[in-house]
Amino acid sequence: MSRFTLFICLCLAFLPCMADEGNFVLVIDPGHGGKDVGAPGSKVYEKAINLEVALKFGELVEERMKDVEVVYTRRRDKFVPLLERAKIANDVKGDLFVSIHTNSLDKSNKKRKTTKGTTTYTLGLHRTDDNLEVVKRENSVIMFEENYAATYGITDPESAESYIFNEMCQNHYMEQSVDFASALQRQFVKTAGRTDWGVRQAGFLVLRETSMPSVLVELDFICNPVQENFMASKDGQKKLAESLYAALVEYRKSIGKEQQGEQSAATIGSGSTGLTSQQSNTTTVSGDVYSSVVYEVQILAGTSKLAPKSREFKGLKGVKRYKEGRIYKYTYGSATTFSEAKELLRQVRPKFKDAFIVTVRNGKIE
């Protein structure tokens, strides 16, 4: 971990959820640019799609939300290092950071020309091999930079171990990030007719370095000729921009309600008795437990395998244990809707201030 990142980690606990009491500051980050073309399509490069959708999104916000200040990390075809993108966002005290990208598959993948769908990522460990491949591709931009190892604390961008960092210190804004990511996925389906690949978590460097709610969206697959044509068209870009705008409207309404409900939420979680569950022991989760998506609250992560009744759980019952590589993840509760999961999170927060919501699909944390 770089010294810059460590400084961000130490400071996050002392920062408020909103950076400023004035205008809401939206930072729009069109991925790639200049010598970094991103994923290539048959007709257009990723960098061009990202920029066009970003500019259209920003124009909608500026036209319709007079209390929102829009800041871009780039407005033309130029190369901007990842750390500089984060610095721009941090310097303007952004309230929300949205990094816009376009997905792709390796040329050897047989499903390269048929795979479609949109995914929105928040910060976390790469979780699955699929997520890791996206992370490595998007993070590979650092190889255009000099001394990237010293800057980002990563010696080999191709190594999975390079992305195992202390994720708990990065979760100060996780709830808001997941809120916006969930709204984005709903709007991409509703407004742009995209296939929903869900909200996922992975170790994107540009998200790691920002000190605000942050997401990285993969609009669709440029390697699929049908999806490339849609994303390269003015109509497709307009629909994608409208999806981003509609999600922002939804998100801002939700954080307004969250602030109004903070006091009552604190009351719910302040009782003297421990939270309860139908289970009394830690459950080791295998891939056969769930057949659909559920939300759980992650309370701990580390290399230690804790006993079912460990004091580390602070009286919580029914804690589930997941193992990913050498890392053990411990979660509490299960909810079928995100609003239910947020209520679980509010109850857990008095015991675990760094807890956050995770998505579990087919028994695996995404």
C-alpha positions as YAML, in Angstrom:
chain: A
units: angstrom
residues:
- id: 1
  name: MET
  ca: [0.00, 0.00, 0.00]
- id: 2
  name: SER
  ca: [1.39, 3.41, -0.95]
- id: 3
  name: ARG
  ca: [1.95, 6.10, 1.67]
- id: 4
  name: PHE
  ca: [-0.72, 8.18, -0.04]
- id: 5
  name: THR
  ca: [-3.25, 5.37, 0.35]
- id: 6
  name: LEU
  ca: [-2.27, 4.83, 3.99]
- id: 7
  name: PHE
  ca: [-2.83, 8.53, 4.64]
- id: 8
  name: ILE
  ca: [-6.30, 8.27, 3.06]
- id: 9
  name: CYS
  ca: [-7.09, 5.25, 5.26]
- id: 10
  name: LEU
  ca: [-6.08, 7.08, 8.44]
- id: 11
  name: CYS
  ca: [-8.11, 10.14, 7.49]
- id: 12
  name: LEU
  ca: [-11.34, 8.48, 6.40]
- id: 13
  name: ALA
  ca: [-12.64, 7.91, 9.91]
- id: 14
  name: PHE
  ca: [-12.57, 11.64, 10.57]
- id: 15
  name: LEU
  ca: [-14.30, 12.73, 7.37]
- id: 16
  name: PRO
  ca: [-18.04, 13.41, 7.15]
- id: 17
  name: CYS
  ca: [-20.13, 11.50, 4.62]
- id: 18
  name: MET
  ca: [-20.72, 14.64, 2.56]
- id: 19
  name: ALA
  ca: [-17.67, 16.71, 1.73]
- id: 20
  name: ASP
  ca: [-19.30, 20.10, 1.85]
- id: 21
  name: GLU
  ca: [-22.49, 21.78, 2.97]
- id: 22
  name: GLY
  ca: [-22.62, 23.74, -0.31]
- id: 23
  name: ASN
  ca: [-23.32, 22.39, -3.78]
- id: 24
  name: PHE
  ca: [-23.24, 18.66, -4.41]
- id: 25
  name: VAL
  ca: [-20.02, 17.93, -6.35]
- id: 26
  name: LEU
  ca: [-20.24, 15.18, -8.96]
- id: 27
  name: VAL
  ca: [-16.93, 13.94, -10.39]
- id: 28
  name: ILE
  ca: [-17.28, 12.17, -13.73]
- id: 29
  name: ASP
  ca: [-14.31, 10.08, -14.82]
- id: 30
  name: PRO
  ca: [-14.27, 8.92, -18.48]
- id: 31
  name: GLY
  ca: [-11.96, 5.91, -18.34]
- id: 32
  name: HIS
  ca: [-8.76, 5.67, -20.41]
- id: 33
  name: GLY
  ca: [-7.82, 8.33, -23.01]
- id: 34
  name: GLY
  ca: [-4.90, 9.43, -25.18]
- id: 35
  name: LYS
  ca: [-2.28, 6.71, -25.58]
- id: 36
  name: ASP
  ca: [-4.39, 4.44, -23.36]
- id: 37
  name: VAL
  ca: [-7.16, 3.41, -25.77]
- id: 38
  name: GLY
  ca: [-8.84, 0.90, -23.47]
- id: 39
  name: ALA
  ca: [-10.62, -2.12, -24.94]
- id: 40
  name: PRO
  ca: [-10.72, -2.14, -28.76]
- id: 41
  name: GLY
  ca: [-13.93, -2.76, -30.68]
- id: 42
  name: SER
  ca: [-14.24, -3.46, -34.39]
- id: 43
  name: LYS
  ca: [-15.20, 0.18, -35.11]
- id: 44
  name: VAL
  ca: [-14.29, 2.28, -32.09]
- id: 45
  name: TYR
  ca: [-12.04, 2.29, -29.04]
- id: 46
  name: GLU
  ca: [-13.38, 2.14, -25.49]
- id: 47
  name: LYS
  ca: [-11.90, 5.55, -24.65]
- id: 48
  name: ALA
  ca: [-14.18, 7.27, -27.18]
- id: 49
  name: ILE
  ca: [-17.37, 5.65, -25.88]
- id: 50
  name: ASN
  ca: [-16.46, 6.44, -22.29]
- id: 51
  name: LEU
  ca: [-15.89, 10.11, -23.08]
- id: 52
  name: GLU
  ca: [-19.07, 10.60, -25.13]
- id: 53
  name: VAL
  ca: [-21.31, 9.01, -22.50]
- id: 54
  name: ALA
  ca: [-19.56, 10.96, -19.73]
- id: 55
  name: LEU
  ca: [-20.04, 14.31, -21.48]
- id: 56
  name: LYS
  ca: [-23.70, 13.59, -22.22]
- id: 57
  name: PHE
  ca: [-24.26, 12.57, -18.60]
- id: 58
  name: GLY
  ca: [-22.62, 15.75, -17.36]
- id: 59
  name: GLU
  ca: [-24.68, 17.91, -19.73]
- id: 60
  name: LEU
  ca: [-27.92, 16.41, -18.41]
- id: 61
  name: VAL
  ca: [-26.88, 17.10, -14.82]
- id: 62
  name: GLU
  ca: [-25.86, 20.68, -15.57]
- id: 63
  name: GLU
  ca: [-29.14, 21.35, -17.38]
- id: 64
  name: ARG
  ca: [-31.45, 19.81, -14.77]
- id: 65
  name: MET
  ca: [-29.65, 20.02, -11.41]
- id: 66
  name: LYS
  ca: [-28.62, 23.60, -10.73]
- id: 67
  name: ASP
  ca: [-27.31, 22.71, -7.25]
- id: 68
  name: VAL
  ca: [-24.84, 20.16, -8.62]
- id: 69
  name: GLU
  ca: [-21.33, 21.09, -9.70]
- id: 70
  name: VAL
  ca: [-19.94, 18.77, -12.38]
- id: 71
  name: VAL
  ca: [-16.18, 18.13, -12.52]
- id: 72
  name: TYR
  ca: [-14.54, 15.95, -15.20]
- id: 73
  name: THR
  ca: [-11.22, 14.15, -14.91]
- id: 74
  name: ARG
  ca: [-10.89, 14.68, -18.68]
- id: 75
  name: ARG
  ca: [-13.03, 16.43, -21.31]
- id: 76
  name: ARG
  ca: [-11.02, 15.43, -24.35]
- id: 77
  name: ASP
  ca: [-8.90, 12.58, -25.68]
- id: 78
  name: LYS
  ca: [-5.96, 12.83, -23.29]
- id: 79
  name: PHE
  ca: [-4.10, 10.46, -20.99]
- id: 80
  name: VAL
  ca: [-4.70, 11.01, -17.27]
- id: 81
  name: PRO
  ca: [-2.92, 8.77, -14.69]
- id: 82
  name: LEU
  ca: [-5.19, 6.97, -12.23]
- id: 83
  name: LEU
  ca: [-3.74, 8.77, -9.22]
- id: 84
  name: GLU
  ca: [-4.31, 12.13, -10.92]
- id: 85
  name: ARG
  ca: [-7.96, 11.22, -11.52]
- id: 86
  name: ALA
  ca: [-8.38, 10.50, -7.81]
- id: 87
  name: LYS
  ca: [-6.49, 13.67, -6.90]
- id: 88
  name: ILE
  ca: [-8.86, 15.76, -9.02]
- id: 89
  name: ALA
  ca: [-11.82, 14.23, -7.18]
- id: 90
  name: ASN
  ca: [-10.27, 14.67, -3.74]
- id: 91
  name: ASP
  ca: [-9.12, 18.24, -4.40]
- id: 92
  name: VAL
  ca: [-12.65, 19.41, -5.28]
- id: 93
  name: LYS
  ca: [-14.05, 17.51, -2.27]
- id: 94
  name: GLY
  ca: [-16.34, 15.44, -4.46]
- id: 95
  name: ASP
  ca: [-19.56, 13.99, -3.08]
- id: 96
  name: LEU
  ca: [-19.74, 11.21, -5.68]
- id: 97
  name: PHE
  ca: [-17.17, 9.76, -8.10]
- id: 98
  name: VAL
  ca: [-18.38, 7.91, -11.21]
- id: 99
  name: SER
  ca: [-15.80, 6.19, -13.41]
- id: 100
  name: ILE
  ca: [-17.21, 5.17, -16.80]
- id: 101
  name: HIS
  ca: [-15.79, 2.20, -18.70]
- id: 102
  name: THR
  ca: [-16.66, -0.37, -21.35]
- id: 103
  name: ASN
  ca: [-16.21, -4.10, -20.80]
- id: 104
  name: SER
  ca: [-14.58, -6.77, -22.99]
- id: 105
  name: LEU
  ca: [-13.48, -10.39, -23.02]
- id: 106
  name: ASP
  ca: [-10.20, -11.95, -24.05]
- id: 107
  name: LYS
  ca: [-9.88, -12.84, -27.74]
- id: 108
  name: SER
  ca: [-9.62, -16.52, -26.82]
- id: 109
  name: ASN
  ca: [-13.03, -16.51, -25.10]
- id: 110
  name: LYS
  ca: [-15.64, -18.33, -27.20]
- id: 111
  name: LYS
  ca: [-18.41, -16.13, -25.82]
- id: 112
  name: ARG
  ca: [-16.60, -12.95, -26.80]
- id: 113
  name: LYS
  ca: [-19.10, -11.89, -29.50]
- id: 114
  name: THR
  ca: [-22.28, -12.89, -27.66]
- id: 115
  name: THR
  ca: [-21.73, -11.82, -24.04]
- id: 116
  name: LYS
  ca: [-23.68, -8.72, -23.02]
- id: 117
  name: GLY
  ca: [-24.60, -6.86, -19.85]
- id: 118
  name: THR
  ca: [-23.75, -3.99, -17.56]
- id: 119
  name: THR
  ca: [-22.00, -4.18, -14.19]
- id: 120
  name: THR
  ca: [-21.33, -1.54, -11.55]
- id: 121
  name: TYR
  ca: [-18.42, -2.03, -9.16]
- id: 122
  name: THR
  ca: [-17.70, -0.65, -5.72]
- id: 123
  name: LEU
  ca: [-14.38, -1.06, -3.96]
- id: 124
  name: GLY
  ca: [-13.46, -4.38, -2.38]
- id: 125
  name: LEU
  ca: [-11.36, -7.46, -2.98]
- id: 126
  name: HIS
  ca: [-11.70, -8.98, -6.45]
- id: 127
  name: ARG
  ca: [-13.99, -11.74, -5.02]
- id: 128
  name: THR
  ca: [-14.10, -13.93, -8.15]
- id: 129
  name: ASP
  ca: [-11.84, -14.78, -11.07]
- id: 130
  name: ASP
  ca: [-14.18, -12.92, -13.45]
- id: 131
  name: ASN
  ca: [-13.94, -9.78, -11.34]
- id: 132
  name: LEU
  ca: [-10.17, -10.10, -11.16]
- id: 133
  name: GLU
  ca: [-9.85, -10.17, -14.94]
- id: 134
  name: VAL
  ca: [-11.81, -6.91, -15.20]
- id: 135
  name: VAL
  ca: [-9.66, -5.37, -12.45]
- id: 136
  name: LYS
  ca: [-6.39, -6.35, -14.12]
- id: 137
  name: ARG
  ca: [-7.52, -4.94, -17.45]
- id: 138
  name: GLU
  ca: [-8.72, -1.61, -16.05]
- id: 139
  name: ASN
  ca: [-5.77, -1.23, -13.67]
- id: 140
  name: SER
  ca: [-3.24, -2.04, -16.41]
- id: 141
  name: VAL
  ca: [-3.29, 1.65, -17.35]
- id: 142
  name: ILE
  ca: [-0.72, 2.23, -14.60]
- id: 143
  name: MET
  ca: [1.89, 0.56, -16.79]
- id: 144
  name: PHE
  ca: [1.83, 3.73, -18.91]
- id: 145
  name: GLU
  ca: [3.07, 5.60, -15.84]
- id: 146
  name: GLU
  ca: [6.62, 5.84, -14.55]
- id: 147
  name: ASN
  ca: [7.40, 4.40, -11.08]
- id: 148
  name: TYR
  ca: [3.92, 2.89, -10.75]
- id: 149
  name: ALA
  ca: [5.16, 0.36, -8.19]
- id: 150
  name: ALA
  ca: [6.14, 3.12, -5.75]
- id: 151
  name: THR
  ca: [3.03, 5.17, -6.49]
- id: 152
  name: TYR
  ca: [0.42, 2.44, -6.00]
- id: 153
  name: GLY
  ca: [2.25, -0.15, -3.92]
- id: 154
  name: ILE
  ca: [1.76, -2.75, -6.68]
- id: 155
  name: THR
  ca: [4.75, -4.58, -8.10]
- id: 156
  name: ASP
  ca: [2.93, -6.83, -10.58]
- id: 157
  name: PRO
  ca: [-0.43, -5.71, -12.06]
- id: 158
  name: GLU
  ca: [-0.98, -9.26, -13.32]
- id: 159
  name: SER
  ca: [-0.77, -10.82, -9.86]
- id: 160
  name: ALA
  ca: [-3.92, -11.51, -7.82]
- id: 161
  name: GLU
  ca: [-1.94, -10.98, -4.61]
- id: 162
  name: SER
  ca: [-1.26, -7.38, -5.66]
- id: 163
  name: TYR
  ca: [-4.91, -6.55, -5.02]
- id: 164
  name: ILE
  ca: [-5.18, -7.98, -1.51]
- id: 165
  name: PHE
  ca: [-4.96, -4.87, 0.63]
- id: 166
  name: ASN
  ca: [-6.65, -3.82, 3.84]
- id: 167
  name: GLU
  ca: [-10.19, -3.45, 2.53]
- id: 168
  name: MET
  ca: [-11.74, -2.62, 5.91]
- id: 169
  name: CYS
  ca: [-10.05, 0.79, 6.02]
- id: 170
  name: GLN
  ca: [-11.61, 1.63, 2.65]
- id: 171
  name: ASN
  ca: [-15.24, 1.02, 3.63]
- id: 172
  name: HIS
  ca: [-16.14, 4.39, 5.13]
- id: 173
  name: TYR
  ca: [-18.24, 5.20, 2.06]
- id: 174
  name: MET
  ca: [-19.27, 1.66, 1.14]
- id: 175
  name: GLU
  ca: [-22.97, 2.00, 1.97]
- id: 176
  name: GLN
  ca: [-23.44, 5.10, -0.19]
- id: 177
  name: SER
  ca: [-21.38, 3.56, -3.01]
- id: 178
  name: VAL
  ca: [-23.53, 0.44, -3.05]
- id: 179
  name: ASP
  ca: [-26.68, 2.59, -2.91]
- id: 180
  name: PHE
  ca: [-25.69, 4.44, -6.07]
- id: 181
  name: ALA
  ca: [-24.43, 1.28, -7.78]
- id: 182
  name: SER
  ca: [-27.77, -0.44, -7.14]
- id: 183
  name: ALA
  ca: [-29.68, 2.55, -8.54]
- id: 184
  name: LEU
  ca: [-27.43, 2.51, -11.61]
- id: 185
  name: GLN
  ca: [-28.10, -1.13, -12.37]
- id: 186
  name: ARG
  ca: [-31.85, -0.61, -12.07]
- id: 187
  name: GLN
  ca: [-31.74, 2.36, -14.44]
- id: 188
  name: PHE
  ca: [-29.50, 0.68, -17.01]
- id: 189
  name: VAL
  ca: [-32.12, -2.07, -17.30]
- id: 190
  name: LYS
  ca: [-35.13, 0.25, -17.22]
- id: 191
  name: THR
  ca: [-33.86, 3.20, -19.28]
- id: 192
  name: ALA
  ca: [-31.22, 1.69, -21.59]
- id: 193
  name: GLY
  ca: [-32.51, -1.88, -21.91]
- id: 194
  name: ARG
  ca: [-29.25, -3.41, -20.72]
- id: 195
  name: THR
  ca: [-28.84, -6.90, -19.27]
- id: 196
  name: ASP
  ca: [-28.23, -6.72, -15.51]
- id: 197
  name: TRP
  ca: [-24.98, -8.28, -14.32]
- id: 198
  name: GLY
  ca: [-25.45, -6.79, -10.87]
- id: 199
  name: VAL
  ca: [-23.41, -4.83, -8.35]
- id: 200
  name: ARG
  ca: [-20.00, -6.30, -7.62]
- id: 201
  name: GLN
  ca: [-16.90, -5.44, -5.61]
- id: 202
  name: ALA
  ca: [-13.31, -5.43, -6.81]
- id: 203
  name: GLY
  ca: [-9.95, -3.75, -6.22]
- id: 204
  name: PHE
  ca: [-9.93, -0.90, -8.72]
- id: 205
  name: LEU
  ca: [-7.07, 1.49, -7.99]
- id: 206
  name: VAL
  ca: [-8.99, 4.59, -9.04]
- id: 207
  name: LEU
  ca: [-11.70, 3.75, -6.46]
- id: 208
  name: ARG
  ca: [-9.13, 2.88, -3.81]
- id: 209
  name: GLU
  ca: [-7.62, 6.35, -3.92]
- id: 210
  name: THR
  ca: [-10.83, 8.43, -3.77]
- id: 211
  name: SER
  ca: [-12.17, 9.66, -0.42]
- id: 212
  name: MET
  ca: [-15.88, 9.75, -1.28]
- id: 213
  name: PRO
  ca: [-18.64, 7.36, -2.43]
- id: 214
  name: SER
  ca: [-17.27, 5.91, -5.68]
- id: 215
  name: VAL
  ca: [-18.31, 3.47, -8.39]
- id: 216
  name: LEU
  ca: [-16.86, 2.13, -11.62]
- id: 217
  name: VAL
  ca: [-19.39, 1.14, -14.27]
- id: 218
  name: GLU
  ca: [-18.82, -1.20, -17.22]
- id: 219
  name: LEU
  ca: [-21.48, -0.04, -19.70]
- id: 220
  name: ASP
  ca: [-21.56, -3.22, -21.81]
- id: 221
  name: PHE
  ca: [-19.25, -5.44, -23.88]
- id: 222
  name: ILE
  ca: [-17.47, -3.72, -26.75]
- id: 223
  name: CYS
  ca: [-16.32, -7.11, -28.08]
- id: 224
  name: ASN
  ca: [-19.97, -7.93, -28.88]
- id: 225
  name: PRO
  ca: [-20.70, -6.22, -32.25]
- id: 226
  name: VAL
  ca: [-24.36, -5.57, -31.36]
- id: 227
  name: GLN
  ca: [-23.47, -3.91, -28.06]
- id: 228
  name: GLU
  ca: [-20.59, -2.00, -29.66]
- id: 229
  name: ASN
  ca: [-22.98, -0.54, -32.25]
- id: 230
  name: PHE
  ca: [-25.38, 0.51, -29.49]
- id: 231
  name: MET
  ca: [-22.70, 2.17, -27.38]
- id: 232
  name: ALA
  ca: [-21.13, 3.89, -30.38]
- id: 233
  name: SER
  ca: [-24.46, 5.32, -31.58]
- id: 234
  name: LYS
  ca: [-25.79, 8.71, -30.49]
- id: 235
  name: ASP
  ca: [-29.07, 7.12, -29.43]
- id: 236
  name: GLY
  ca: [-27.30, 4.46, -27.35]
- id: 237
  name: GLN
  ca: [-25.04, 7.01, -25.70]
- id: 238
  name: LYS
  ca: [-28.06, 9.19, -24.91]
- id: 239
  name: LYS
  ca: [-29.87, 6.28, -23.24]
- id: 240
  name: LEU
  ca: [-26.80, 5.34, -21.21]
- id: 241
  name: ALA
  ca: [-26.37, 8.98, -20.10]
- id: 242
  name: GLU
  ca: [-30.05, 9.17, -19.16]
- id: 243
  name: SER
  ca: [-29.61, 6.01, -17.08]
- id: 244
  name: LEU
  ca: [-26.72, 7.60, -15.20]
- id: 245
  name: TYR
  ca: [-28.74, 10.76, -14.62]
- id: 246
  name: ALA
  ca: [-31.84, 8.87, -13.41]
- id: 247
  name: ALA
  ca: [-29.67, 6.90, -10.99]
- id: 248
  name: LEU
  ca: [-28.19, 10.13, -9.64]
- id: 249
  name: VAL
  ca: [-31.70, 11.52, -9.03]
- id: 250
  name: GLU
  ca: [-32.65, 8.32, -7.20]
- id: 251
  name: TYR
  ca: [-29.43, 8.31, -5.18]
- id: 252
  name: ARG
  ca: [-29.75, 11.91, -4.03]
- id: 253
  name: LYS
  ca: [-33.28, 11.26, -2.84]
- id: 254
  name: SER
  ca: [-32.10, 8.22, -0.92]
- id: 255
  name: ILE
  ca: [-29.26, 10.01, 0.89]
- id: 256
  name: GLY
  ca: [-31.70, 12.74, 1.88]
- id: 257
  name: LYS
  ca: [-33.92, 10.12, 3.49]
- id: 258
  name: GLU
  ca: [-30.90, 8.47, 5.09]
- id: 259
  name: GLN
  ca: [-29.88, 11.68, 6.82]
- id: 260
  name: GLN
  ca: [-33.43, 12.19, 8.11]
- id: 261
  name: GLY
  ca: [-33.52, 8.67, 9.51]
- id: 262
  name: GLU
  ca: [-30.09, 8.55, 11.16]
- id: 263
  name: GLN
  ca: [-31.34, 9.26, 14.67]
- id: 264
  name: SER
  ca: [-34.06, 6.61, 14.61]
- id: 265
  name: ALA
  ca: [-31.62, 4.12, 13.10]
- id: 266
  name: ALA
  ca: [-29.17, 4.76, 15.94]
- id: 267
  name: THR
  ca: [-31.95, 4.06, 18.43]
- id: 268
  name: ILE
  ca: [-32.71, 0.73, 16.79]
- id: 269
  name: GLY
  ca: [-29.12, -0.42, 17.15]
- id: 270
  name: SER
  ca: [-28.48, 0.83, 20.68]
- id: 271
  name: GLY
  ca: [-30.20, -1.88, 22.73]
- id: 272
  name: SER
  ca: [-28.25, -3.76, 25.36]
- id: 273
  name: THR
  ca: [-29.12, -7.24, 24.12]
- id: 274
  name: GLY
  ca: [-27.20, -8.90, 21.29]
- id: 275
  name: LEU
  ca: [-28.70, -9.36, 17.84]
- id: 276
  name: THR
  ca: [-30.37, -12.70, 17.33]
- id: 277
  name: SER
  ca: [-30.70, -15.26, 14.57]
- id: 278
  name: GLN
  ca: [-32.25, -18.67, 14.11]
- id: 279
  name: GLN
  ca: [-28.75, -20.15, 13.92]
- id: 280
  name: SER
  ca: [-26.47, -20.36, 16.95]
- id: 281
  name: ASN
  ca: [-23.14, -21.29, 15.34]
- id: 282
  name: THR
  ca: [-20.93, -20.00, 12.58]
- id: 283
  name: THR
  ca: [-22.00, -21.43, 9.23]
- id: 284
  name: THR
  ca: [-19.35, -22.33, 6.68]
- id: 285
  name: VAL
  ca: [-20.87, -21.42, 3.33]
- id: 286
  name: SER
  ca: [-20.44, -23.62, 0.28]
- id: 287
  name: GLY
  ca: [-21.45, -22.94, -3.29]
- id: 288
  name: ASP
  ca: [-24.73, -24.86, -2.94]
- id: 289
  name: VAL
  ca: [-26.37, -22.82, -0.19]
- id: 290
  name: TYR
  ca: [-28.01, -20.11, -2.30]
- id: 291
  name: SER
  ca: [-29.68, -20.40, -5.69]
- id: 292
  name: SER
  ca: [-30.19, -16.64, -6.09]
- id: 293
  name: VAL
  ca: [-28.85, -13.27, -4.98]
- id: 294
  name: VAL
  ca: [-29.06, -12.21, -1.34]
- id: 295
  name: TYR
  ca: [-27.49, -9.39, 0.66]
- id: 296
  name: GLU
  ca: [-25.47, -9.93, 3.82]
- id: 297
  name: VAL
  ca: [-23.47, -7.67, 6.13]
- id: 298
  name: GLN
  ca: [-19.74, -8.31, 6.27]
- id: 299
  name: ILE
  ca: [-18.42, -7.64, 9.78]
- id: 300
  name: LEU
  ca: [-14.86, -8.99, 9.69]
- id: 301
  name: ALA
  ca: [-12.17, -10.16, 7.30]
- id: 302
  name: GLY
  ca: [-8.72, -11.60, 7.87]
- id: 303
  name: THR
  ca: [-6.43, -14.60, 7.63]
- id: 304
  name: SER
  ca: [-7.58, -16.12, 10.94]
- id: 305
  name: LYS
  ca: [-10.21, -18.89, 11.05]
- id: 306
  name: LEU
  ca: [-12.37, -17.91, 14.02]
- id: 307
  name: ALA
  ca: [-14.24, -20.38, 16.20]
- id: 308
  name: PRO
  ca: [-18.07, -20.42, 15.92]
- id: 309
  name: LYS
  ca: [-18.53, -18.70, 19.28]
- id: 310
  name: SER
  ca: [-15.53, -16.40, 19.03]
- id: 311
  name: ARG
  ca: [-15.54, -13.26, 21.14]
- id: 312
  name: GLU
  ca: [-14.68, -11.39, 17.95]
- id: 313
  name: PHE
  ca: [-18.35, -11.69, 16.91]
- id: 314
  name: LYS
  ca: [-19.44, -9.63, 19.95]
- id: 315
  name: GLY
  ca: [-22.46, -11.77, 20.70]
- id: 316
  name: LEU
  ca: [-23.81, -12.06, 17.16]
- id: 317
  name: LYS
  ca: [-25.32, -15.43, 16.35]
- id: 318
  name: GLY
  ca: [-25.58, -17.07, 12.96]
- id: 319
  name: VAL
  ca: [-22.38, -15.55, 11.60]
- id: 320
  name: LYS
  ca: [-21.41, -17.09, 8.23]
- id: 321
  name: ARG
  ca: [-17.85, -17.79, 7.19]
- id: 322
  name: TYR
  ca: [-16.58, -17.61, 3.61]
- id: 323
  name: LYS
  ca: [-13.09, -18.50, 2.47]
- id: 324
  name: GLU
  ca: [-11.56, -16.79, -0.56]
- id: 325
  name: GLY
  ca: [-7.95, -17.80, -1.12]
- id: 326
  name: ARG
  ca: [-6.20, -17.19, 2.19]
- id: 327
  name: ILE
  ca: [-8.79, -14.68, 3.39]
- id: 328
  name: TYR
  ca: [-11.74, -15.53, 5.67]
- id: 329
  name: LYS
  ca: [-14.85, -13.30, 5.43]
- id: 330
  name: TYR
  ca: [-17.49, -13.22, 8.17]
- id: 331
  name: THR
  ca: [-21.02, -12.03, 7.46]
- id: 332
  name: TYR
  ca: [-24.23, -11.58, 9.42]
- id: 333
  name: GLY
  ca: [-27.86, -11.86, 8.33]
- id: 334
  name: SER
  ca: [-29.51, -12.43, 4.98]
- id: 335
  name: ALA
  ca: [-31.85, -10.13, 3.07]
- id: 336
  name: THR
  ca: [-33.55, -10.42, -0.31]
- id: 337
  name: THR
  ca: [-33.83, -6.65, -0.82]
- id: 338
  name: PHE
  ca: [-31.24, -3.95, -0.39]
- id: 339
  name: SER
  ca: [-33.51, -1.92, 1.91]
- id: 340
  name: GLU
  ca: [-33.72, -4.91, 4.27]
- id: 341
  name: ALA
  ca: [-29.95, -5.25, 4.15]
- id: 342
  name: LYS
  ca: [-29.54, -1.60, 5.07]
- id: 343
  name: GLU
  ca: [-31.66, -2.19, 8.16]
- id: 344
  name: LEU
  ca: [-29.40, -5.11, 9.11]
- id: 345
  name: LEU
  ca: [-26.40, -2.86, 8.60]
- id: 346
  name: ARG
  ca: [-27.84, -0.19, 10.90]
- id: 347
  name: GLN
  ca: [-28.33, -2.79, 13.62]
- id: 348
  name: VAL
  ca: [-24.80, -4.14, 13.25]
- id: 349
  name: ARG
  ca: [-22.98, -0.79, 13.07]
- id: 350
  name: PRO
  ca: [-22.98, -0.14, 16.86]
- id: 351
  name: LYS
  ca: [-20.92, -3.33, 17.25]
- id: 352
  name: PHE
  ca: [-18.92, -3.17, 13.99]
- id: 353
  name: LYS
  ca: [-18.47, 0.40, 12.76]
- id: 354
  name: ASP
  ca: [-16.70, -0.75, 9.57]
- id: 355
  name: ALA
  ca: [-19.39, -3.27, 8.56]
- id: 356
  name: PHE
  ca: [-20.75, -3.04, 5.03]
- id: 357
  name: ILE
  ca: [-23.22, -4.79, 2.72]
- id: 358
  name: VAL
  ca: [-22.08, -7.49, 0.30]
- id: 359
  name: THR
  ca: [-23.89, -9.32, -2.48]
- id: 360
  name: VAL
  ca: [-23.92, -13.12, -2.28]
- id: 361
  name: ARG
  ca: [-24.71, -15.05, -5.45]
- id: 362
  name: ASN
  ca: [-24.86, -18.83, -5.40]
- id: 363
  name: GLY
  ca: [-23.03, -18.97, -2.10]
- id: 364
  name: LYS
  ca: [-20.16, -16.68, -3.15]
- id: 365
  name: ILE
  ca: [-19.47, -13.08, -2.19]
- id: 366
  name: GLU
  ca: [-19.22, -10.94, -5.31]
...
